[in-house]
Short mmCIF file of C-alpha atoms in Angstrom, two decimals:
data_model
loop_
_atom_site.label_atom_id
_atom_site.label_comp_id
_atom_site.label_asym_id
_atom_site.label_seq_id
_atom_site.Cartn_x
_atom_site.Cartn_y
_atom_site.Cartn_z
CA UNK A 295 -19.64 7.20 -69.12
CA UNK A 296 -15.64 6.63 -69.18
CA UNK A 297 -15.17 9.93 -67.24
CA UNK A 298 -17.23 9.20 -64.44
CA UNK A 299 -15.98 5.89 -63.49
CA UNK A 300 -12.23 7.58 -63.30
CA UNK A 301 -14.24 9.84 -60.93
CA UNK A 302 -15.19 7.15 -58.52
CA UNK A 303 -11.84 5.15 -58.91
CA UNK A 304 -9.78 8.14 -58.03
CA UNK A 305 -12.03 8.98 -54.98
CA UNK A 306 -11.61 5.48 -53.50
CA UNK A 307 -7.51 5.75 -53.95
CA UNK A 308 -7.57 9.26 -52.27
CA UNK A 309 -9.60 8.04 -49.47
CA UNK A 310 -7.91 4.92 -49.07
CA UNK A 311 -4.44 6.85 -48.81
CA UNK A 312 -6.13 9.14 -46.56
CA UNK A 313 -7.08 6.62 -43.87
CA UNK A 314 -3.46 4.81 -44.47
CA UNK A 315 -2.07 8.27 -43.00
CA UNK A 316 -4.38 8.83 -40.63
CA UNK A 317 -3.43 5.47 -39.12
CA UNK A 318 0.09 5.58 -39.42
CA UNK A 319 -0.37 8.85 -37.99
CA UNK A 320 -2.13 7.36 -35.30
CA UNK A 321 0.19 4.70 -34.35
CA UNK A 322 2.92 6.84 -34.49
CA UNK A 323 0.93 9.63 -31.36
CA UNK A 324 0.47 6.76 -29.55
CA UNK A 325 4.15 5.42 -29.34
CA UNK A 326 4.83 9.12 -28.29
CA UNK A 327 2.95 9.17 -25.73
CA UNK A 328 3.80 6.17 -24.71
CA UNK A 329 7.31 7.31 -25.35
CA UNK A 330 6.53 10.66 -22.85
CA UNK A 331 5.22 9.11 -20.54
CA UNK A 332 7.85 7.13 -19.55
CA UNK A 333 10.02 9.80 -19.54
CA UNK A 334 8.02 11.77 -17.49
CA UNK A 335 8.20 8.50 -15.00
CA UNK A 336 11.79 8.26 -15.32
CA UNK A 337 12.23 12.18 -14.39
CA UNK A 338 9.54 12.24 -11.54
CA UNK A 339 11.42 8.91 -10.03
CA UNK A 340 14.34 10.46 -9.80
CA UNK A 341 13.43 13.64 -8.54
CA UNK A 342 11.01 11.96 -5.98
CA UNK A 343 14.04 9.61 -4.50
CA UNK A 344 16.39 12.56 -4.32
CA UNK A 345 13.54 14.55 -2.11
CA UNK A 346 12.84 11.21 0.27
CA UNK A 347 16.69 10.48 0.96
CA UNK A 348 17.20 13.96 1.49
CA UNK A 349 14.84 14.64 4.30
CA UNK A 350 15.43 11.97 6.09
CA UNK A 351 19.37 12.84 6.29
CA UNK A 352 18.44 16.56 7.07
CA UNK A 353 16.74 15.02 9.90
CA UNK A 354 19.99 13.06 11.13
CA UNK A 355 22.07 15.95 10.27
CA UNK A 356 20.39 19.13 10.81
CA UNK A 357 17.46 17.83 13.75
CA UNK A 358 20.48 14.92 15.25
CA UNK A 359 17.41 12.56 14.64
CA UNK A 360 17.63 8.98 15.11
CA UNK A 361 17.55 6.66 12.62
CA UNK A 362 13.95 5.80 13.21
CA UNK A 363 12.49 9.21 13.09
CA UNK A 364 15.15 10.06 10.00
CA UNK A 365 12.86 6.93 8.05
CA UNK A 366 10.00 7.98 9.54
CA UNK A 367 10.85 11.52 7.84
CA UNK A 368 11.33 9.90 4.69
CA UNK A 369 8.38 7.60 4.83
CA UNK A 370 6.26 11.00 5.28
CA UNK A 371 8.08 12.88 2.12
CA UNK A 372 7.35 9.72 0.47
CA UNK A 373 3.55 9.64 1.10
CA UNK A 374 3.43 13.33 -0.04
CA UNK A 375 4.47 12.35 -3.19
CA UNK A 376 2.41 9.02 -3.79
CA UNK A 377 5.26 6.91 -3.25
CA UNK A 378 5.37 3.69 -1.26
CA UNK A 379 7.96 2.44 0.17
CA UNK A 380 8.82 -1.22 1.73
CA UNK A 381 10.62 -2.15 4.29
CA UNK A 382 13.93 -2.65 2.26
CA UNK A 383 13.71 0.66 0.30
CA UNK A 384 15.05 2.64 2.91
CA UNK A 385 18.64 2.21 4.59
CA UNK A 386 20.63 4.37 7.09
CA UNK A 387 24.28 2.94 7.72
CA UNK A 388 26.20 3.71 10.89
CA UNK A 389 27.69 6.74 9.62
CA UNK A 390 24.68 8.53 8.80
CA UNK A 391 24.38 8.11 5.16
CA UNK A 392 20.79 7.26 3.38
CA UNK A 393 19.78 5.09 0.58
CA UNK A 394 16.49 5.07 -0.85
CA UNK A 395 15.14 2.89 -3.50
CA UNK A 396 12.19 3.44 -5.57
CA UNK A 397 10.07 1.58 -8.00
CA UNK A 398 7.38 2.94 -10.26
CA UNK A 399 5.33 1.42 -13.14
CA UNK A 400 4.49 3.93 -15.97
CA UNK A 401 1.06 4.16 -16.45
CA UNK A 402 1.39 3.66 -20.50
CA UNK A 403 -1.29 2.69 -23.17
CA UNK A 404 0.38 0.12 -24.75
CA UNK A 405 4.02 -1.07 -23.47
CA UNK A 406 2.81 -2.26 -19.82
CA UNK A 407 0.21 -4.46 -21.57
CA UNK A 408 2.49 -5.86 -24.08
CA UNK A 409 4.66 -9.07 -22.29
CA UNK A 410 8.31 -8.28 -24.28
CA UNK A 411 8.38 -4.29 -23.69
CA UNK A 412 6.80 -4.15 -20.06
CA UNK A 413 10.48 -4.11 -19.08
CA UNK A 414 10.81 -0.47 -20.99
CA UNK A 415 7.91 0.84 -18.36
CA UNK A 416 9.62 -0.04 -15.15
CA UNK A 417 11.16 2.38 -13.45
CA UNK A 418 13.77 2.15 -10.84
CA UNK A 419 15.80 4.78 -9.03
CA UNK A 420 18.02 4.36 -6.29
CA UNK A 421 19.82 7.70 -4.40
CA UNK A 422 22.14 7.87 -1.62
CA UNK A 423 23.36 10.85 0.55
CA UNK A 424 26.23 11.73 2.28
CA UNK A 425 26.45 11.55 6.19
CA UNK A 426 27.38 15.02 5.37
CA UNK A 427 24.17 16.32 3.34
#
């Protein structure tokens, strides 16, 4: 009778263990992604910013565009890349140089829905060319 009660009892510790790793192990993919895919944000902002401010100062440059069809160039790279842009977020000084600003929210599990780390899934990028570029 002794021997199968240690049977039972060491069952239950296994399993509980078992499901204490399996969360932990849980937790711990989520953070990750979390982790990735505000990374993958971070990278995709930057790249996207470089590409708007870009074509809107090959425009000026390359195409001796105004500044109105350089931002309208830029406001068209943007829109092929799901990016919106205000009114503010693109500038063209007198000399010919662009600056684009852009702001993305990482689409995250946890750290957008949690008040004191929503900070960590904001994204913003700013890039400016040379009247040159």
């Amino acid at each position: 009778m002794g021997t199968s009660d240690r049977c039972v009892d060491s069952g239950g510790i296994v399993l509980g263990w078992l499901l204490k790793i399996v969360a932990i192990l849980l937790i711990l993919g989520l953070a990750a992604y979390d982790l990735v895919v505000i990374a993958v944000a971070k990278v995709t902002t930057t790249d996207d910013t470089s590409f708007i401010a870009r074509g809107a100062s090959e425009a000026i440059v390359l195409r001796n565009a105004t500044a109105e069809e350089a931002v309208l160039v830029a406001k068209e790279r943007a829109k092929s890349r799901g990016v919106k842009l205000g009114g503010d977020d693109i500038t063209i000084d007198s000399e010919g140089s662009v600056t684009v600003s852009v702001h993305r929210t990482a689409d995250t599990l946890f750290v957008s829905r949690i008040g004191p780390l929503q900070q960590f899934g904001e994204v913003d990028e700013t890039y400016t060319t040379r009247a040159t570029e």
